XYZ file of N, CA and C in Angstrom:
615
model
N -55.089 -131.853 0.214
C -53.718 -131.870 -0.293
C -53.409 -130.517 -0.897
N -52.359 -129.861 -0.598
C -52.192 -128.730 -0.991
C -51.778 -128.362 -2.258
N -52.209 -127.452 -3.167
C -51.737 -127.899 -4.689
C -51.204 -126.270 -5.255
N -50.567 -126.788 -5.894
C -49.357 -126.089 -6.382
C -49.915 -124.699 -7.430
N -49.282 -123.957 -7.386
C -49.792 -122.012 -7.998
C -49.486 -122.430 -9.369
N -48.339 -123.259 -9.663
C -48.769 -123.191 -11.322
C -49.887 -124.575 -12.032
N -50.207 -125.442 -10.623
C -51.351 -126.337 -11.046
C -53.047 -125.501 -11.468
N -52.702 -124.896 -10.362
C -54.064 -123.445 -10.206
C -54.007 -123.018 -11.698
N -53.088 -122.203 -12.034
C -53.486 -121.486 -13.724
C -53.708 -121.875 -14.247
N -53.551 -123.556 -14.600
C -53.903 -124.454 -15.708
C -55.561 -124.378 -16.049
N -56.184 -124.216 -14.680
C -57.345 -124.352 -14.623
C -58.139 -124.003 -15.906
N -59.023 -124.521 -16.509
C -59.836 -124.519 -17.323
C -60.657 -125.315 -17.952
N -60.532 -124.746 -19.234
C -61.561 -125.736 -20.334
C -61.070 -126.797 -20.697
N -60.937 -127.830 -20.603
C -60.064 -129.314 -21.501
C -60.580 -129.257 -22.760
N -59.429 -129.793 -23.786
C -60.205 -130.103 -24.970
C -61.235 -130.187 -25.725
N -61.321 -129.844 -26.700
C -62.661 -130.049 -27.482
C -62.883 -131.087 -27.590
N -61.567 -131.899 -27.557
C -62.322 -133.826 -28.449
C -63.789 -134.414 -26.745
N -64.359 -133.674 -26.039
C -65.427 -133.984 -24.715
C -65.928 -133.133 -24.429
N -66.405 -131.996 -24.881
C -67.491 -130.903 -24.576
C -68.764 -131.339 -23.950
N -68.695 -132.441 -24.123
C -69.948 -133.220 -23.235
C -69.832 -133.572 -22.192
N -68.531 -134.420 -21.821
C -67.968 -134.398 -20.329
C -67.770 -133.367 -19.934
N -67.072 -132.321 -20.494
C -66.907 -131.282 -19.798
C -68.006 -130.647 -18.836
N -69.478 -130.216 -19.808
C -70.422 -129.813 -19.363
C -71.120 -130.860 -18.096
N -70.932 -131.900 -18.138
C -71.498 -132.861 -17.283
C -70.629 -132.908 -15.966
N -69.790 -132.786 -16.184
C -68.251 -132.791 -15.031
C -68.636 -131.298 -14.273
N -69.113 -130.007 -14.561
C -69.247 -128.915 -14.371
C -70.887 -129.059 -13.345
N -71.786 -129.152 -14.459
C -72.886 -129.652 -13.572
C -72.766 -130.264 -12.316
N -71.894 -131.399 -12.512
C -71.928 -132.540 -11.444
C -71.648 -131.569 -9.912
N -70.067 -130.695 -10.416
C -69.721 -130.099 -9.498
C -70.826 -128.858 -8.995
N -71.562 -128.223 -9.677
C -72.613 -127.566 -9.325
C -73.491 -127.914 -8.109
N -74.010 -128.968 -9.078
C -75.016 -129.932 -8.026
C -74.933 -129.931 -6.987
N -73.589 -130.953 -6.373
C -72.938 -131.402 -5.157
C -72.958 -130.519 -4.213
N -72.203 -129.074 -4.323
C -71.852 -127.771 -3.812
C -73.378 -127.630 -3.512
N -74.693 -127.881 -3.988
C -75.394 -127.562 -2.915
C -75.750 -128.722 -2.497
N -75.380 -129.703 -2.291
C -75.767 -130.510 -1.244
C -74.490 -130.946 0.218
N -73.471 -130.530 -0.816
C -72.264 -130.767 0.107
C -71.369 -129.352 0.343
N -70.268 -129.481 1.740
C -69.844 -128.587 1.295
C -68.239 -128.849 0.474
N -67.424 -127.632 0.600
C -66.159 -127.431 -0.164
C -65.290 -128.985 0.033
N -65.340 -128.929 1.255
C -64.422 -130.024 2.333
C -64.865 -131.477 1.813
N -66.144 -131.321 1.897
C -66.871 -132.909 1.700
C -66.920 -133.088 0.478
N -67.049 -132.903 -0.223
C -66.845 -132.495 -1.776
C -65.941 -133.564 -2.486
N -65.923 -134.774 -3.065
C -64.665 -135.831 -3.327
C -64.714 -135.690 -4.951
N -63.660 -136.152 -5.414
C -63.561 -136.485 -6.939
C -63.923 -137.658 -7.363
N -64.261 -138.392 -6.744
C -65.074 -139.625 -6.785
C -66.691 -139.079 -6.617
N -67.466 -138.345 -5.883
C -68.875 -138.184 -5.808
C -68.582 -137.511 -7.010
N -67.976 -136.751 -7.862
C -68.132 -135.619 -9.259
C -68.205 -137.072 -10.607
N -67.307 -137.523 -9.968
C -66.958 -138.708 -11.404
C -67.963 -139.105 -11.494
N -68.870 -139.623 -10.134
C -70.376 -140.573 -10.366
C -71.066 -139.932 -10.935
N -71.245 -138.726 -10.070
C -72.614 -137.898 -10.962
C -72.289 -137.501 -12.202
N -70.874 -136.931 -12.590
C -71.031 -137.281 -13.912
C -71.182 -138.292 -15.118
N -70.761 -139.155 -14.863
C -71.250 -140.596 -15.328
C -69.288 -140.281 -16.230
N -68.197 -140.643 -15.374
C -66.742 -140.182 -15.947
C -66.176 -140.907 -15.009
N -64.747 -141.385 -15.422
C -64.012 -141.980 -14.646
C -62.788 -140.874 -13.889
N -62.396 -141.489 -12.800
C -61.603 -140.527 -12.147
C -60.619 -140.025 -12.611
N -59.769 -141.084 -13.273
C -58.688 -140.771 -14.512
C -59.389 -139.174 -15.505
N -59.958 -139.171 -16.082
C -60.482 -138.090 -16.737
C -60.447 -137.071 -16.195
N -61.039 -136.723 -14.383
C -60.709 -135.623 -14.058
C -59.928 -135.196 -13.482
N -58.775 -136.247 -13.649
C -57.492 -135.498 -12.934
C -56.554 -135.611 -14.168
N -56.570 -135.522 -15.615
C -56.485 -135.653 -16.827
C -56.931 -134.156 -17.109
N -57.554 -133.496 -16.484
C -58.147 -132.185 -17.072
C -58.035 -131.363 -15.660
N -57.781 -131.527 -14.682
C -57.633 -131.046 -13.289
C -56.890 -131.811 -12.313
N -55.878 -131.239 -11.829
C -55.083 -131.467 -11.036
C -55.494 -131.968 -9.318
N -56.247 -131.401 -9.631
C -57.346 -131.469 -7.684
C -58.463 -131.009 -7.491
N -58.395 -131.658 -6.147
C -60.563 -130.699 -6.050
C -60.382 -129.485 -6.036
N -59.353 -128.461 -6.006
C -59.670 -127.349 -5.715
C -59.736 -126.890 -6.673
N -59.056 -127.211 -7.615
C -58.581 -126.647 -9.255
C -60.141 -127.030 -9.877
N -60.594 -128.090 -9.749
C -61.870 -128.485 -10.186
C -62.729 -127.816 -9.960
N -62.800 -127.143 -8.350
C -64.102 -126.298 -8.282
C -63.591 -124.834 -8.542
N -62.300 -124.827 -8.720
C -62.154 -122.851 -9.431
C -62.835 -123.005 -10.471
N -62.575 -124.094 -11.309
C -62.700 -123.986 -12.716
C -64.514 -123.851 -12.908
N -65.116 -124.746 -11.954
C -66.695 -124.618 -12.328
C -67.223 -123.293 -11.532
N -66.461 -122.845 -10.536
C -66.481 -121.079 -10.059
C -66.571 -120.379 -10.860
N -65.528 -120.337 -11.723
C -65.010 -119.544 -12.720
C -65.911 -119.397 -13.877
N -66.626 -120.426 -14.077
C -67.128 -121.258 -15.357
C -68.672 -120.378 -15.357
N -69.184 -121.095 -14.133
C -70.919 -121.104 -14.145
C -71.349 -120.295 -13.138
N -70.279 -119.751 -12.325
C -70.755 -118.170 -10.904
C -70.060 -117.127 -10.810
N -69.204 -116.803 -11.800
C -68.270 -115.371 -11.289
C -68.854 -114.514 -12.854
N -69.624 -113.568 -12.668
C -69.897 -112.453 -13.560
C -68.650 -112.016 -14.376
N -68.678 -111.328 -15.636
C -67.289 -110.867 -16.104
C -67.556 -109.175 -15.343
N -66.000 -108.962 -15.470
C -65.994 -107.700 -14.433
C -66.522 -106.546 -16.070
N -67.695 -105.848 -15.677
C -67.823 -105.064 -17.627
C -67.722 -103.471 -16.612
N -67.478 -102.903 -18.259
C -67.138 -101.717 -17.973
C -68.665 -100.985 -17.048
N -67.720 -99.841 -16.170
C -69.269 -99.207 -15.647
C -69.772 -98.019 -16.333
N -71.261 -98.451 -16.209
C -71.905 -97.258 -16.483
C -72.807 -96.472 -15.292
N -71.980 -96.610 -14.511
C -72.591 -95.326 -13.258
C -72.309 -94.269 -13.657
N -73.065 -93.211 -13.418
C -72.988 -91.793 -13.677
C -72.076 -91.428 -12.816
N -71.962 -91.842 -11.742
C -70.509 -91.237 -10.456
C -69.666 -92.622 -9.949
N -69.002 -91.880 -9.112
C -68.050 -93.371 -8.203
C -68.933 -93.965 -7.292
N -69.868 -92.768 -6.781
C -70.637 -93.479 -5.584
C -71.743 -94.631 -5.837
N -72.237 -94.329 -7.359
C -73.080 -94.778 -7.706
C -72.367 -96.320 -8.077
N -71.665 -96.044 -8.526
C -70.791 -97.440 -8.636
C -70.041 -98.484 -7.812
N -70.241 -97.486 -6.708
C -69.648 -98.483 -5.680
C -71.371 -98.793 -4.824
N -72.741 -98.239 -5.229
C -73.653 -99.028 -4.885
C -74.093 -100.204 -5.436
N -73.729 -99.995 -6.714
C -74.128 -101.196 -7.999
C -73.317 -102.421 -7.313
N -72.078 -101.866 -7.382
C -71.330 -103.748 -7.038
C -71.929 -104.267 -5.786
N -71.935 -103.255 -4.726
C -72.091 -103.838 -3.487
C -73.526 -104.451 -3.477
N -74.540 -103.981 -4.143
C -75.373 -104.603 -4.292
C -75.588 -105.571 -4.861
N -74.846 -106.142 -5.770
C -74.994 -107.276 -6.710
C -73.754 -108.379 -6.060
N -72.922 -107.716 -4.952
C -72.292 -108.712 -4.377
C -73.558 -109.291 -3.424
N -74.339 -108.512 -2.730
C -74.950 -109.481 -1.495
C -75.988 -110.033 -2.344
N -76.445 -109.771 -3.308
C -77.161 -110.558 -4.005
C -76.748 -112.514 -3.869
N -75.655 -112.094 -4.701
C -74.876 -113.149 -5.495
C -73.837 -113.923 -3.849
N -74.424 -113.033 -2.327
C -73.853 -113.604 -1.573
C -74.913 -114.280 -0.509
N -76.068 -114.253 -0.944
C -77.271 -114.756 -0.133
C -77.826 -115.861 -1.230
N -77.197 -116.604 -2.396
C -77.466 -117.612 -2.582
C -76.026 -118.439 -2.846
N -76.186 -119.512 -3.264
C -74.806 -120.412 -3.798
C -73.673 -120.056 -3.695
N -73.406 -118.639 -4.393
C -71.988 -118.258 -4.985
C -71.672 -117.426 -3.098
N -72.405 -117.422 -2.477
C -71.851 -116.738 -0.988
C -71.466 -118.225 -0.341
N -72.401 -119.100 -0.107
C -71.529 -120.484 0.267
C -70.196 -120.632 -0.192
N -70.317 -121.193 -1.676
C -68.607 -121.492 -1.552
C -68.002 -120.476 -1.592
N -67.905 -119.016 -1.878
C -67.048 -118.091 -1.057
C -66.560 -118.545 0.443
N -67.274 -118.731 1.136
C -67.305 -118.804 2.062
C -66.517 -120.068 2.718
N -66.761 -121.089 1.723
C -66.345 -122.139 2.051
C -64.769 -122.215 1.746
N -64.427 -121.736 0.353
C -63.343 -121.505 -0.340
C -61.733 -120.914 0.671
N -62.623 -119.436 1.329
C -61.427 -119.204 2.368
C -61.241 -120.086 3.509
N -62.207 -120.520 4.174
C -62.549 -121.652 5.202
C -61.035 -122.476 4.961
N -61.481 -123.659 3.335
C -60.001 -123.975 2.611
C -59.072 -123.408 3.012
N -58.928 -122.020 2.337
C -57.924 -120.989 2.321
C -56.750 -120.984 3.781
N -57.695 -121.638 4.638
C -56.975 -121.283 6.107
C -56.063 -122.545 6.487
N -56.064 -123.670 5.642
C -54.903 -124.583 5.780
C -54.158 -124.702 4.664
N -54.885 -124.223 3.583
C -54.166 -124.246 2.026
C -54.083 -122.952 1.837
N -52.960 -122.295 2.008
C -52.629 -120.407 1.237
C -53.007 -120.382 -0.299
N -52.866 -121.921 -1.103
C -52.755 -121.223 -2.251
C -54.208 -121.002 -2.432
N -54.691 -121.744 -1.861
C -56.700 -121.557 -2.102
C -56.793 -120.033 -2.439
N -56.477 -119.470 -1.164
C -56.437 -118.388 -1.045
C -55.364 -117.239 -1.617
N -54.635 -117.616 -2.441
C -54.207 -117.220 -3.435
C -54.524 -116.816 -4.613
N -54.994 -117.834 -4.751
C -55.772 -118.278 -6.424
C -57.028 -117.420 -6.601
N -58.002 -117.704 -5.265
C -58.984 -116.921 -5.197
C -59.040 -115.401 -5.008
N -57.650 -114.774 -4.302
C -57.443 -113.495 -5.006
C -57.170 -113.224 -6.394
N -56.071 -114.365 -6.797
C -55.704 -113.555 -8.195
C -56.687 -113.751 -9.193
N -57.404 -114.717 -9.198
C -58.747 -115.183 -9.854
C -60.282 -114.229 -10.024
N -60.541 -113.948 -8.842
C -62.038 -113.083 -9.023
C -61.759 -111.976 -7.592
N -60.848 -112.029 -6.157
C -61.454 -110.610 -5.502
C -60.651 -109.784 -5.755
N -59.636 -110.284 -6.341
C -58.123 -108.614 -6.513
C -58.636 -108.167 -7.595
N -58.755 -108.737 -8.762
C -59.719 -108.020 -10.302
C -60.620 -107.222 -9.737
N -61.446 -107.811 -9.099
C -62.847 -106.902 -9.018
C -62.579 -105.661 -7.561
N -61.548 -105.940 -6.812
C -61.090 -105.236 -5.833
C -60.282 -104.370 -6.451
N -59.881 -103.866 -7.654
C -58.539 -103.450 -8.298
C -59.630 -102.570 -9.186
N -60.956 -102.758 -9.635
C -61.804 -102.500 -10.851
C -62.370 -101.542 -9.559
N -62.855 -101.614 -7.891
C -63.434 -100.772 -7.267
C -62.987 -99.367 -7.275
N -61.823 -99.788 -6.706
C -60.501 -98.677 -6.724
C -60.702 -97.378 -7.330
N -60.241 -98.463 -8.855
C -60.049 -97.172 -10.263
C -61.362 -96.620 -9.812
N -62.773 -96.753 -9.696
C -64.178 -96.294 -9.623
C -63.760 -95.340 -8.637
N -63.010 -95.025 -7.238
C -62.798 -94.043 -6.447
C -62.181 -93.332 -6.973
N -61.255 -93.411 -6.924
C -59.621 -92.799 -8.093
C -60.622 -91.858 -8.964
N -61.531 -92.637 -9.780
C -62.158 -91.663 -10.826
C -63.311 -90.436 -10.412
N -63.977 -90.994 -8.969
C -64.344 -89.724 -7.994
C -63.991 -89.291 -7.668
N -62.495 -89.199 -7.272
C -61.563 -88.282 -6.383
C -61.079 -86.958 -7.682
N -60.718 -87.859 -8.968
C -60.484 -87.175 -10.439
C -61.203 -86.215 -10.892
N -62.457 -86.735 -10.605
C -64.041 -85.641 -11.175
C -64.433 -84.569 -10.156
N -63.406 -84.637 -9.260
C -63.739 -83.942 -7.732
C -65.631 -84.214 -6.937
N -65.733 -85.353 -7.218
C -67.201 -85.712 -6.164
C -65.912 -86.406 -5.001
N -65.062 -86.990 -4.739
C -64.371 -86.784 -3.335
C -62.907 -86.190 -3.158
N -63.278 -85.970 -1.974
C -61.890 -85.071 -1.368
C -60.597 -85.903 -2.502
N -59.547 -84.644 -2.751
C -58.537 -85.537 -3.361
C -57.663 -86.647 -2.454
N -57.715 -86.159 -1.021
C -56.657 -86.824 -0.175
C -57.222 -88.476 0.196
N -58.459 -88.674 -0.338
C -59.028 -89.729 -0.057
C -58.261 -90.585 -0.620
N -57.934 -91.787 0.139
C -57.225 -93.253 0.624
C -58.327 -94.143 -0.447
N -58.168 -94.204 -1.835
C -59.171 -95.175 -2.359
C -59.087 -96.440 -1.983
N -58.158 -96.970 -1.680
C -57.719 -98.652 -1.537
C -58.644 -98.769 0.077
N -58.388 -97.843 0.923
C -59.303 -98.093 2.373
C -61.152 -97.642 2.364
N -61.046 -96.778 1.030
C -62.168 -96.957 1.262
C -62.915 -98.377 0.538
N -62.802 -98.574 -0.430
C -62.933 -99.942 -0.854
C -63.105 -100.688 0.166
N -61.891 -100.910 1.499
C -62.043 -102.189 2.051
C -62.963 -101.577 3.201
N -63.258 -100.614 3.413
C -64.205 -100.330 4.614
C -65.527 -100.421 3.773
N -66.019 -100.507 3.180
C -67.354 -101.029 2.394
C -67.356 -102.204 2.206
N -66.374 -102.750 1.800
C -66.737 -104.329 1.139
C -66.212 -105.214 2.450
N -65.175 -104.817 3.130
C -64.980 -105.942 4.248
C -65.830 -105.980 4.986
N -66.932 -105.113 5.709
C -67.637 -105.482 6.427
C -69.279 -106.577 5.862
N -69.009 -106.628 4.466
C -70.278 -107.553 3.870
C -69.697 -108.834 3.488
N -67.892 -109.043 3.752
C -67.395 -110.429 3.721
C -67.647 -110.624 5.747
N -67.261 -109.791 6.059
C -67.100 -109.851 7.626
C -68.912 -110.686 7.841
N -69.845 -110.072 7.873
C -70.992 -110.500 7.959
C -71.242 -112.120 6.931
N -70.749 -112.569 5.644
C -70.381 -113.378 4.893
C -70.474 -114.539 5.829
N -68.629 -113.980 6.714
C -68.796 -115.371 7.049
C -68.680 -115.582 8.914
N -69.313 -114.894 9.315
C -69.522 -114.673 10.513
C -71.381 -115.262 10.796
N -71.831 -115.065 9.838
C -73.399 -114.472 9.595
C -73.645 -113.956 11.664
N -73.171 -113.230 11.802
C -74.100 -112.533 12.630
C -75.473 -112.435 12.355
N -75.726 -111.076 11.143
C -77.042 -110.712 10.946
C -77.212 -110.754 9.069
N -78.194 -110.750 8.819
C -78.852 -110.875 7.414
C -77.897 -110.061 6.563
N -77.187 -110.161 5.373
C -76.805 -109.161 4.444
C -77.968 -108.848 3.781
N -78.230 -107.603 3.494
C -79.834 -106.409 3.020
C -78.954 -105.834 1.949
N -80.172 -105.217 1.233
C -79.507 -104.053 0.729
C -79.361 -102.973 1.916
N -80.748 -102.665 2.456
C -80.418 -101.723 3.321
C -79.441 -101.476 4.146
N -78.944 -102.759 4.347
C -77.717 -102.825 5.453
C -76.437 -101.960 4.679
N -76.032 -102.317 3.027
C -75.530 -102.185 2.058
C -75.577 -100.593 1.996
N -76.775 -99.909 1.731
C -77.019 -98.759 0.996
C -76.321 -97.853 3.121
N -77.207 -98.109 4.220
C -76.574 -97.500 5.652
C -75.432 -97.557 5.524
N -73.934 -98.542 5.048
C -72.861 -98.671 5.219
C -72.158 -97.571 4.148
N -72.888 -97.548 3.083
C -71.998 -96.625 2.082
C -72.099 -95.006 2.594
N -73.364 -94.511 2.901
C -73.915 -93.603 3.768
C -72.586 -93.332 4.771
N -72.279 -94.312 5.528
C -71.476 -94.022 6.636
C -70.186 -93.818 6.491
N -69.638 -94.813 5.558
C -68.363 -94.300 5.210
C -67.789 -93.339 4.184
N -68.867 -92.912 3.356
C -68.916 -91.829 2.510
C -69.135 -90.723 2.899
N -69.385 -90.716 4.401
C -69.881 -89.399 5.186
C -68.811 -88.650 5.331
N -68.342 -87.720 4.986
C -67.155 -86.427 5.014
C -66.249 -86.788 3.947
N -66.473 -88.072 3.341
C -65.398 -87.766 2.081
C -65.517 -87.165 0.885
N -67.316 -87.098 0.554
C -67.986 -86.562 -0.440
C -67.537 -84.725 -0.712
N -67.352 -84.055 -2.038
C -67.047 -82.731 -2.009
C -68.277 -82.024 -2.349
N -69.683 -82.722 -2.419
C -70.972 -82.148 -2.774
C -71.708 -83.028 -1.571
N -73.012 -82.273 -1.364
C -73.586 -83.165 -0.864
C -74.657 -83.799 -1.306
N -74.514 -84.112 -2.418
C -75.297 -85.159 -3.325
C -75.437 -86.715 -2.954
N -76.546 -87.133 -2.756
C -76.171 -88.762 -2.337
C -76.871 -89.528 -3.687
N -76.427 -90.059 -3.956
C -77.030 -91.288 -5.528
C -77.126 -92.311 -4.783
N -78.550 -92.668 -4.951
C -78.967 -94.137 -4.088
C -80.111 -94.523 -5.497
């Protein structure tokens, strides 16, 4: 059922007067997600395993989808913190590396599963930009912007394309799985598209 952009923001913490349901309602949804996927996923299997009635979680969540942003949000999305890379390049190895990390267990499934959603429900895929990939896609950026600033790349460099020519091809592999996401695969790709934009030829690996 398709659910509504201002049902999405609500998303969160419910009340204090159940910090216990809450945490149990969160778990539950944890759990499931690895045994089930996005699709199969009911508000009835969350209510059981949490030991909660259905009323309650649609009392604190509007839908399954809102339900699983919120335990996304909750118990698998890192806060975006300031960087401490010594350069841009170096910083655009850190994320990419800690994305395929964080994309070769759990949190790469329901990514994965999430746009899957996304492709009959827009707002899925809405939410899940304005929620965790435009922040952290918006946080890459400034990291180029600030190499292009310090002159380690050309000024005429396109930061927004280079961003997506690094990171789309490790969603592309995501959810295609052709072949294994590596670091190595990770560290060859930055190599390649960093090749002529660099104004030194310094590589930080």
């Amino acid at each position: 059922m398709p659910i509504a952009k201002h049902d999405l923001r609500q998303v969160g913490r419910p009340r204090s007067e159940a910090p216990k349901s809450h945490s149990a309602i969160m778990d539950a949804v944890y759990a499931l997600l690895q045994e089930k996927s996005v699709r199969e996923l009911t508000m009835e299997a969350v209510a059981k395993r949490a030991g909660v009635g259905k009323p309650t979680l649609y009392k604190w969540w509007p839908s399954k989808a809102a339900l699983i942003f919120a335990m996304f949000n909750e118990r698998m999305v890192s806060k975006i913190e300031p960087s401490a890379a010594k350069s841009a390049e170096e910083a655009l190895r850190v994320k990419a590396r800690h994305l395929i990390e964080q994309f070769n267990g759990l949190f790469g499934k329901v990514i994965a599963e999430l746009i899957a959603e996304g492709q009959s429900d827009p707002s899925v895929l809405h939410e899940l930009n304005e929620r965790h990939i435009g922040l952290r896609r918006a946080s890459t950026i400034a990291e180029v912007e600030r190499g292009k600033h310090n002159g380690e790349f050309h000024s005429d460099v396109n930061a927004e394309l280079v961003v997506d020519a690094v990171f789309g091809p490790i969603y592309y592999r995501l959810l295609l799985q052709i072949k294994p996401i590596t670091q190595q695969y990770v560290d060859s790709l930055i190599d390649q598209v960093l090749r002529g934009l660099r104004r030194t030829k310094t590589v930080v690996k």
